[in-house]
Short mmCIF file of C-alpha atoms in Angstrom, two decimals:
data_model
loop_
_atom_site.label_atom_id
_atom_site.label_comp_id
_atom_site.label_asym_id
_atom_site.label_seq_id
_atom_site.Cartn_x
_atom_site.Cartn_y
_atom_site.Cartn_z
CA MET A 22 82.08 102.32 100.20
CA ALA A 23 84.27 102.57 103.28
CA GLY A 24 87.56 100.76 103.66
CA ARG A 25 89.75 99.04 101.15
CA GLU A 26 88.50 95.98 99.29
CA ARG A 27 90.56 92.85 99.66
CA VAL A 28 91.07 90.33 96.87
CA VAL A 29 91.03 86.82 98.28
CA ARG A 30 92.88 84.33 96.13
CA MET A 31 92.24 80.64 96.35
CA SER A 32 94.44 78.16 94.51
CA VAL A 33 92.43 76.22 91.96
CA GLU A 34 95.06 73.47 91.91
CA GLN A 35 95.07 72.73 95.66
CA PRO A 36 92.36 70.02 95.35
CA LEU A 37 94.61 68.28 92.80
CA TRP A 38 97.46 68.13 95.31
CA ARG A 39 95.14 66.64 97.92
CA ALA A 40 94.00 64.06 95.36
CA LEU A 41 97.64 63.22 94.56
CA THR A 42 98.36 62.64 98.26
CA ALA A 43 95.50 60.16 98.48
CA TYR A 44 96.52 58.55 95.19
CA ARG A 45 100.05 57.81 96.43
CA VAL A 46 98.76 56.09 99.58
CA LEU A 47 96.15 54.03 97.73
CA THR A 48 98.54 52.94 94.99
CA LEU A 49 101.11 51.96 97.63
CA ILE A 50 98.54 49.63 99.17
CA TYR A 51 97.68 48.31 95.71
CA ALA A 52 101.34 47.58 94.89
CA ALA A 53 101.77 45.74 98.22
CA LEU A 54 98.67 43.61 97.59
CA LEU A 55 99.85 42.70 94.09
CA ALA A 56 103.20 41.59 95.47
CA GLY A 57 101.54 39.61 98.23
CA PHE A 58 99.15 37.76 95.91
CA GLY A 59 101.99 37.00 93.46
CA ARG A 60 104.62 36.05 96.01
CA ASP A 61 104.81 32.49 94.63
CA LYS A 62 106.28 33.71 91.33
CA TRP A 63 109.14 35.74 92.85
CA GLU A 64 112.52 34.06 92.40
CA ARG A 65 114.05 36.60 94.80
CA PRO A 66 111.18 37.64 97.07
CA TRP A 67 113.58 39.50 99.37
CA VAL A 68 114.18 42.03 96.56
CA ALA A 69 110.47 42.73 96.27
CA VAL A 70 109.99 42.92 100.05
CA ALA A 71 112.97 45.23 100.51
CA PHE A 72 111.88 47.60 97.75
CA LEU A 73 108.22 47.71 98.83
CA ALA A 74 109.24 48.34 102.43
CA PHE A 75 111.40 51.24 101.30
CA LEU A 76 108.59 52.47 99.02
CA ALA A 77 106.12 52.42 101.93
CA LEU A 78 108.52 54.35 104.16
CA TRP A 79 109.29 56.85 101.38
CA THR A 80 105.62 57.42 100.58
CA LEU A 81 104.55 58.03 104.18
CA VAL A 82 107.53 60.24 105.04
CA THR A 83 107.13 62.41 101.93
CA LEU A 84 103.36 62.96 102.14
CA PRO A 85 103.88 66.60 103.29
CA ARG A 86 106.00 67.11 100.18
CA VAL A 87 103.03 66.56 97.89
CA ALA A 88 100.65 68.70 99.93
CA ASN A 89 101.17 71.78 97.74
CA ALA A 90 103.34 73.22 94.99
CA ALA A 91 105.60 75.14 97.39
CA SER A 92 106.74 72.07 99.34
CA CYS A 93 107.12 69.91 96.23
CA THR A 94 110.62 71.02 95.25
CA LYS A 95 112.61 70.06 92.15
CA ARG A 96 115.02 68.03 94.30
CA PHE A 97 112.15 66.04 95.77
CA LEU A 98 110.66 65.40 92.33
CA GLY A 99 113.99 64.08 91.09
CA LEU A 100 114.38 61.73 94.05
CA ASP A 101 110.77 60.57 93.81
CA LEU A 102 111.11 59.76 90.13
CA THR A 103 114.39 57.94 90.84
CA VAL A 104 112.56 55.71 93.35
CA ALA A 105 109.92 54.87 90.73
CA LEU A 106 112.47 54.16 88.00
CA THR A 107 114.54 52.01 90.37
CA GLY A 108 111.50 49.93 91.23
CA ILE A 109 110.74 49.36 87.56
CA LEU A 110 114.30 48.30 86.76
CA LEU A 111 114.49 46.01 89.84
CA THR A 112 111.44 44.03 88.75
CA PRO A 113 113.37 41.52 86.53
CA LEU A 114 115.81 40.95 89.38
CA ALA A 115 112.98 39.82 91.65
CA ASP A 116 111.06 38.01 88.92
CA PHE A 117 113.14 36.32 86.18
CA ASP A 118 110.08 35.95 83.92
CA ALA A 119 109.10 39.62 84.13
CA GLN A 120 110.74 40.40 80.78
CA HIS A 121 108.70 37.75 79.03
CA MET A 122 105.34 38.41 80.67
CA ASP A 123 103.02 41.40 80.91
CA GLY A 124 102.79 41.38 84.69
CA PRO A 125 103.03 44.54 86.81
CA THR A 126 106.30 46.10 87.88
CA LEU A 127 107.22 46.38 91.56
CA PRO A 128 105.87 49.94 92.03
CA SER A 129 102.98 49.20 89.65
CA ILE A 130 100.70 52.25 89.15
CA TRP A 131 102.39 54.11 92.03
CA THR A 132 104.79 55.34 89.34
CA ALA A 133 102.02 57.40 87.77
CA GLY A 134 101.79 59.44 90.99
CA SER A 135 105.41 60.50 90.61
CA VAL A 136 104.74 61.61 87.04
CA LEU A 137 101.59 63.46 88.09
CA ALA A 138 103.59 65.39 90.68
CA PHE A 139 105.75 66.68 87.82
CA ALA A 140 102.60 67.67 85.94
CA LEU A 141 101.13 69.59 88.89
CA LYS A 142 104.40 71.31 89.67
CA GLY A 143 105.64 72.33 86.23
CA GLY A 144 102.89 71.77 83.70
CA TRP A 145 102.81 69.62 80.59
CA ARG A 146 106.50 70.03 79.69
CA TRP A 147 107.65 68.65 83.03
CA ALA A 148 105.07 65.88 82.70
CA ALA A 149 106.39 64.97 79.23
CA PHE A 150 109.95 64.77 80.59
CA ALA A 151 109.03 62.51 83.52
CA SER A 152 106.69 60.25 81.54
CA THR A 153 109.36 59.83 78.85
CA LEU A 154 111.85 58.55 81.44
CA VAL A 155 109.22 56.19 82.83
CA ALA A 156 108.48 54.93 79.31
CA ALA A 157 112.17 54.29 78.68
CA ALA A 158 112.51 52.41 81.98
CA ASN A 159 109.48 50.25 81.16
CA ILE A 160 110.87 49.40 77.73
CA VAL A 161 114.27 48.49 79.21
CA GLU A 162 112.59 46.38 81.92
CA ARG A 163 110.57 44.43 79.35
CA GLY A 164 113.48 43.89 77.00
CA GLU A 165 111.14 43.04 74.14
CA PRO A 166 108.10 45.22 74.88
CA SER A 167 104.71 43.93 73.89
CA GLU A 168 101.69 45.79 72.60
CA ASP A 169 100.36 46.07 76.18
CA THR A 170 103.60 47.71 77.28
CA PHE A 171 103.36 50.35 74.57
CA HIS A 172 99.71 50.87 75.45
CA ASN A 173 100.46 51.44 79.13
CA VAL A 174 103.40 53.73 78.36
CA LEU A 175 101.30 55.80 75.95
CA LEU A 176 98.45 56.02 78.45
CA VAL A 177 100.72 57.43 81.18
CA TRP A 178 102.37 59.80 78.73
CA VAL A 179 99.11 61.23 77.35
CA ALA A 180 97.34 61.40 80.72
CA SER A 181 100.19 63.20 82.49
CA ILE A 182 100.66 65.72 79.68
CA ALA A 183 96.91 66.39 79.58
CA ILE A 184 96.79 66.99 83.32
CA GLY A 185 99.86 69.22 83.12
CA TYR A 186 98.21 71.28 80.39
CA VAL A 187 95.00 71.60 82.42
CA VAL A 188 97.05 72.82 85.40
CA GLU A 189 98.75 75.47 83.26
CA VAL A 190 95.37 76.68 81.94
CA ALA A 191 93.98 76.76 85.48
CA ARG A 192 96.92 78.82 86.70
CA ALA A 193 96.57 81.27 83.83
CA SER A 194 92.84 81.60 84.52
CA GLU A 195 93.55 82.14 88.22
CA ARG A 196 96.01 84.92 87.43
CA THR A 197 93.57 86.55 85.03
CA LEU A 198 90.76 86.38 87.59
CA ALA A 199 92.95 87.81 90.35
CA ARG A 200 94.01 90.66 88.08
CA ALA A 201 90.40 91.35 87.11
CA LEU A 202 89.36 91.46 90.77
CA GLU A 203 92.20 93.85 91.56
CA ILE A 204 91.18 96.12 88.69
CA GLU A 205 87.56 96.02 89.80
CA ALA A 206 88.52 96.90 93.38
CA ALA A 207 90.71 99.78 92.18
CA THR A 208 87.95 101.03 89.89
CA ARG A 209 85.39 100.97 92.69
CA GLU A 210 87.75 102.85 94.99
CA ARG A 211 88.38 105.45 92.30
CA GLU A 212 84.65 105.88 91.76
CA ARG A 213 84.11 106.23 95.51
CA LEU A 214 86.70 109.00 95.71
CA ALA A 215 85.15 110.70 92.69
CA ARG A 216 81.73 110.59 94.35
CA ASP A 217 83.15 112.15 97.51
CA ILE A 218 84.65 115.01 95.53
CA HIS A 219 81.44 115.48 93.56
CA ASP A 220 79.33 115.56 96.72
CA SER A 221 81.57 118.11 98.44
CA VAL A 222 84.15 120.21 96.65
CA LEU A 223 82.44 120.33 93.25
CA GLN A 224 79.11 121.23 94.82
CA VAL A 225 80.69 124.08 96.78
CA LEU A 226 82.53 125.39 93.70
CA ALA A 227 79.32 125.27 91.69
CA MET A 228 77.48 127.16 94.45
CA VAL A 229 80.23 129.83 94.60
CA GLN A 230 80.04 130.24 90.84
CA ARG A 231 76.25 130.66 90.83
CA ARG A 232 76.14 133.10 93.76
CA GLY A 233 79.14 135.04 92.54
CA THR A 234 77.56 135.51 89.14
CA ALA A 235 74.30 136.60 90.74
CA LEU A 236 76.03 139.17 93.03
CA GLY A 237 78.20 140.67 90.29
CA GLY A 238 81.24 142.88 90.79
CA GLU A 239 84.24 141.29 92.47
CA ALA A 240 82.04 138.35 93.48
CA ALA A 241 81.47 137.63 89.80
CA GLU A 242 85.24 137.32 89.29
CA LEU A 243 85.44 134.90 92.21
CA GLY A 244 82.55 132.97 90.70
CA ARG A 245 84.35 132.80 87.36
CA MET A 246 87.51 131.47 89.03
CA ALA A 247 85.48 128.92 90.98
CA GLY A 248 83.88 127.79 87.73
CA GLU A 249 87.28 127.30 86.11
CA GLN A 250 88.49 125.27 89.09
CA GLU A 251 85.33 123.18 88.96
CA VAL A 252 85.96 122.30 85.31
CA ALA A 253 89.60 121.44 86.03
CA LEU A 254 88.68 119.29 89.02
CA ARG A 255 85.99 117.46 87.07
CA THR A 256 88.63 116.54 84.50
CA LEU A 257 90.89 115.14 87.22
CA VAL A 258 87.98 113.26 88.78
CA SER A 259 87.15 111.65 85.44
CA SER A 260 90.76 110.45 85.10
CA GLY A 261 90.82 109.10 88.68
CA LEU A 262 93.96 111.03 89.65
CA VAL A 263 92.64 112.92 92.69
CA PRO A 264 92.65 111.28 96.14
CA THR A 265 90.50 112.78 98.85
CA THR A 266 89.00 112.15 102.27
CA ARG A 267 85.40 111.21 102.89
CA VAL A 268 83.24 114.33 103.15
CA SER A 269 79.55 115.07 103.07
CA GLU A 270 77.72 118.27 102.23
CA ASP A 271 74.93 119.83 104.21
CA SER A 272 72.56 120.39 101.33
CA ALA A 273 70.64 123.17 103.08
CA GLU A 274 73.62 125.48 103.82
CA GLY A 275 76.34 124.18 101.49
CA ALA A 276 78.74 123.65 104.40
CA VAL A 277 81.34 120.91 104.17
CA VAL A 278 81.64 118.56 107.17
CA ARG A 279 84.40 115.96 107.41
CA ALA A 280 83.35 112.58 108.73
CA VAL A 281 85.85 110.02 109.98
CA GLU A 282 84.62 106.43 109.78
CA THR A 283 85.77 103.92 112.36
CA PRO A 284 85.49 100.10 112.20
CA GLU A 285 82.75 100.30 114.84
CA GLU A 286 80.74 102.67 112.67
CA GLU A 287 81.17 100.45 109.63
CA SER A 288 79.71 97.45 111.44
CA ALA A 289 76.88 99.40 113.17
CA GLU A 290 73.33 99.93 111.98
CA ALA A 291 71.39 103.10 111.34
CA ASP A 292 67.79 104.23 110.90
CA LEU A 293 67.52 105.54 107.36
CA ARG A 294 64.63 107.81 108.36
CA ALA A 295 66.90 109.90 110.60
CA LEU A 296 69.39 110.44 107.77
CA LEU A 297 66.71 111.52 105.30
CA ALA A 298 64.54 113.59 107.65
CA ARG A 299 66.97 116.53 107.50
CA HIS A 300 66.00 117.09 103.85
CA ALA A 301 62.38 117.83 104.75
CA GLY A 302 61.39 121.47 104.34
CA SER A 303 59.08 123.88 102.61
CA ARG A 304 59.98 122.53 99.18
CA VAL A 305 60.77 118.90 100.10
CA THR A 306 58.05 116.58 101.44
CA PHE A 307 59.28 113.52 103.31
CA ALA A 308 57.05 110.44 103.68
CA GLU A 309 58.36 107.67 105.93
CA PRO A 310 57.14 104.41 107.47
CA GLY A 311 55.99 104.42 111.07
CA ALA A 312 58.71 101.92 112.13
CA PRO A 313 62.51 102.36 111.90
CA VAL A 314 64.07 101.53 108.55
CA VAL A 315 67.25 99.78 109.71
CA LEU A 316 70.21 99.22 107.37
CA ALA A 317 73.91 98.67 107.86
CA ALA A 318 75.35 102.05 108.79
CA ASP A 319 77.58 102.35 105.73
CA ALA A 320 74.75 101.27 103.42
CA ALA A 321 72.39 103.78 105.03
CA ARG A 322 74.93 106.59 104.61
CA GLU A 323 75.56 105.75 100.98
CA LEU A 324 71.83 105.58 100.23
CA ALA A 325 71.27 108.91 102.01
CA ALA A 326 74.12 110.44 99.99
CA ALA A 327 72.48 109.21 96.76
CA VAL A 328 69.20 110.84 97.84
CA SER A 329 71.10 114.06 98.62
CA ALA A 330 72.67 113.98 95.15
CA ALA A 331 69.21 113.54 93.59
CA LEU A 332 67.89 116.55 95.55
CA ASP A 333 70.94 118.59 94.49
CA ASN A 334 69.99 117.87 90.88
CA VAL A 335 66.46 119.05 91.62
CA ARG A 336 67.70 122.36 93.05
CA VAL A 337 70.18 122.93 90.22
CA HIS A 338 68.13 121.80 87.22
CA ALA A 339 64.47 122.09 88.23
CA GLY A 340 64.69 125.63 89.57
CA PRO A 341 64.46 127.21 93.04
CA ASP A 342 60.67 126.91 93.17
CA ALA A 343 60.52 123.21 92.29
CA GLN A 344 58.82 120.88 94.73
CA ALA A 345 60.32 117.49 95.63
CA TRP A 346 58.97 114.44 97.41
CA ILE A 347 60.90 111.67 99.19
CA LEU A 348 59.07 108.39 99.75
CA VAL A 349 60.64 105.57 101.80
CA GLU A 350 59.26 102.01 101.53
CA ASP A 351 60.54 99.28 103.83
CA GLU A 352 60.00 95.94 102.07
CA PRO A 353 60.91 92.52 103.56
CA ASP A 354 63.98 92.09 101.36
CA GLU A 355 64.83 95.61 100.27
CA VAL A 356 64.43 99.31 100.96
CA ILE A 357 63.01 101.53 98.22
CA VAL A 358 63.50 105.30 98.24
CA THR A 359 61.80 107.37 95.57
CA VAL A 360 62.73 111.00 94.89
CA ARG A 361 60.26 112.85 92.62
CA ASP A 362 60.05 116.47 91.53
CA ASP A 363 57.68 118.65 89.49
CA GLY A 364 60.39 120.28 87.39
CA PRO A 365 60.66 120.45 83.60
CA GLY A 366 62.17 116.98 83.32
CA ILE A 367 65.42 115.91 81.66
CA PRO A 368 65.73 116.25 77.87
CA GLU A 369 66.58 113.05 76.04
CA GLY A 370 70.32 112.48 75.78
CA ARG A 371 71.17 115.09 78.40
CA LEU A 372 72.54 112.56 80.90
CA ASP A 373 74.95 111.08 78.35
CA GLN A 374 76.07 114.57 77.39
CA ALA A 375 76.64 115.53 81.04
CA GLU A 376 78.70 112.40 81.67
CA GLY A 377 80.83 113.20 78.63
CA GLU A 378 81.45 116.68 80.06
CA GLY A 379 82.65 115.20 83.37
CA ARG A 380 79.42 115.95 85.25
CA LEU A 381 79.04 112.62 87.04
CA GLY A 382 76.28 113.33 89.52
CA VAL A 383 73.90 110.67 88.22
CA ALA A 384 76.57 108.26 86.97
CA LEU A 385 78.63 108.18 90.18
CA SER A 386 76.82 109.84 93.06
CA ILE A 387 73.59 107.96 92.39
CA ARG A 388 74.02 104.91 90.15
CA GLY A 389 77.59 104.21 91.28
CA ARG A 390 76.60 104.20 94.95
CA LEU A 391 73.63 101.92 94.41
CA ARG A 392 75.69 99.51 92.30
CA ASP A 393 78.30 99.22 95.07
CA LEU A 394 75.50 98.40 97.52
CA GLY A 395 74.17 95.66 95.26
CA GLY A 396 71.10 97.76 94.46
CA THR A 397 69.73 99.62 91.46
CA ALA A 398 68.90 103.21 90.53
CA GLU A 399 66.23 103.85 87.92
CA LEU A 400 65.61 107.34 86.56
CA ILE A 401 62.35 108.15 84.79
CA SER A 402 61.90 111.59 83.29
CA VAL A 403 59.28 112.97 80.91
CA PRO A 404 59.86 116.50 79.56
CA GLY A 405 57.40 118.85 81.22
CA GLN A 406 56.30 116.29 83.81
CA GLY A 407 59.21 116.16 86.23
CA THR A 408 61.73 113.46 87.13
CA GLU A 409 61.51 110.41 89.35
CA VAL A 410 64.52 108.54 90.76
CA GLU A 411 63.84 105.13 92.31
CA LEU A 412 66.59 103.71 94.51
CA LYS A 413 66.49 100.07 95.62
CA VAL A 414 68.89 98.59 98.18
CA PRO A 415 68.76 94.97 99.44
CA LYS A 416 68.58 94.46 103.19
CA VAL A 417 71.89 92.53 103.00
CA SER A 418 74.11 94.69 100.83
CA ARG A 419 76.74 93.07 98.64
CA GLY A 420 80.22 93.46 100.07
CA LYS A 421 79.01 95.09 103.31
CA ALA A 422 79.64 93.87 106.76
CA GLY A 423 76.36 94.68 108.44
CA THR A 424 72.91 93.18 107.98
CA ALA A 425 69.60 94.73 108.77
CA ARG A 426 67.27 93.24 111.31
#
């Protein structure tokens, strides 16, 4: 998989801030309507008008302050709560009977918005602090609080604390998810680097070891040293400590060719048939559709590399005289490539043993590549009847930029 994966974080609490902004405007309108309908009961209507006018100006001017957590500072929260508490305590001054009746205060339910801002900003502890001050102000305003007063105070207290707790849980979940995505991206990058090493350096070292042993003499010593380096490098690959550049191996000659990927190449498309045709030969039969098999260029390269890894396994484990067949099927929603050989097959448990020894050809070069493309790799092997590897890749690969036409 070319390029570096990016983890996009989206704040789960942002919709709550937008809801709070709307809540403050709506409750301002509600408080103004209550004052207008009850204007006949105000002994000092100018107090109510003056406060509500200031409340309207304060609400509209400070709307950007409640747009997100960053702009909602502690200083603003303190001033906003002071406005709400002042409105509560001014209610008896505007209405002499307010202490003996269960009517609304001047700010009415607008006060809850101030408390909710504390909850969104600092969680349930901040919400408990703000709602406690509001409760105290309501009790002082009523003088002799009734059952309804206690009910309203308790409702604001419980609701704000509950919302604050939900916000804290949401933030913790967001951090956990972001960390998990970062770990997944790092793991995929490590596996990609390990596949590159396996498909290039490890293959060359293995070839040097085999040919050196076959030639004997000084070549045998070189083969032994190459084998030791192969084991050491496999250990480093398994631990994810070795960075490398993207390379690909010419399976016919064992030559290593460096390929530099550009953004244009990543977004281009390629005919899979052209990438797989080079494997055809006296011992490899290639069957392809009559029309181009178009995939995103990076997806086509990764799929071709997985096929190359499967053929490498055939040459190494099935013997030099083994025959292999490559079949490409272009389905409407996916591309299926099947690699089959007539070798002795894979003994049961051999793949798990190889992975434990650091030999990750199937685990990384084949299954890892297909997983990163959003596809699957299925290996079927019967002792004495050969091995079949079926690779499936969707036309729109997960996490890739290009789409096939």
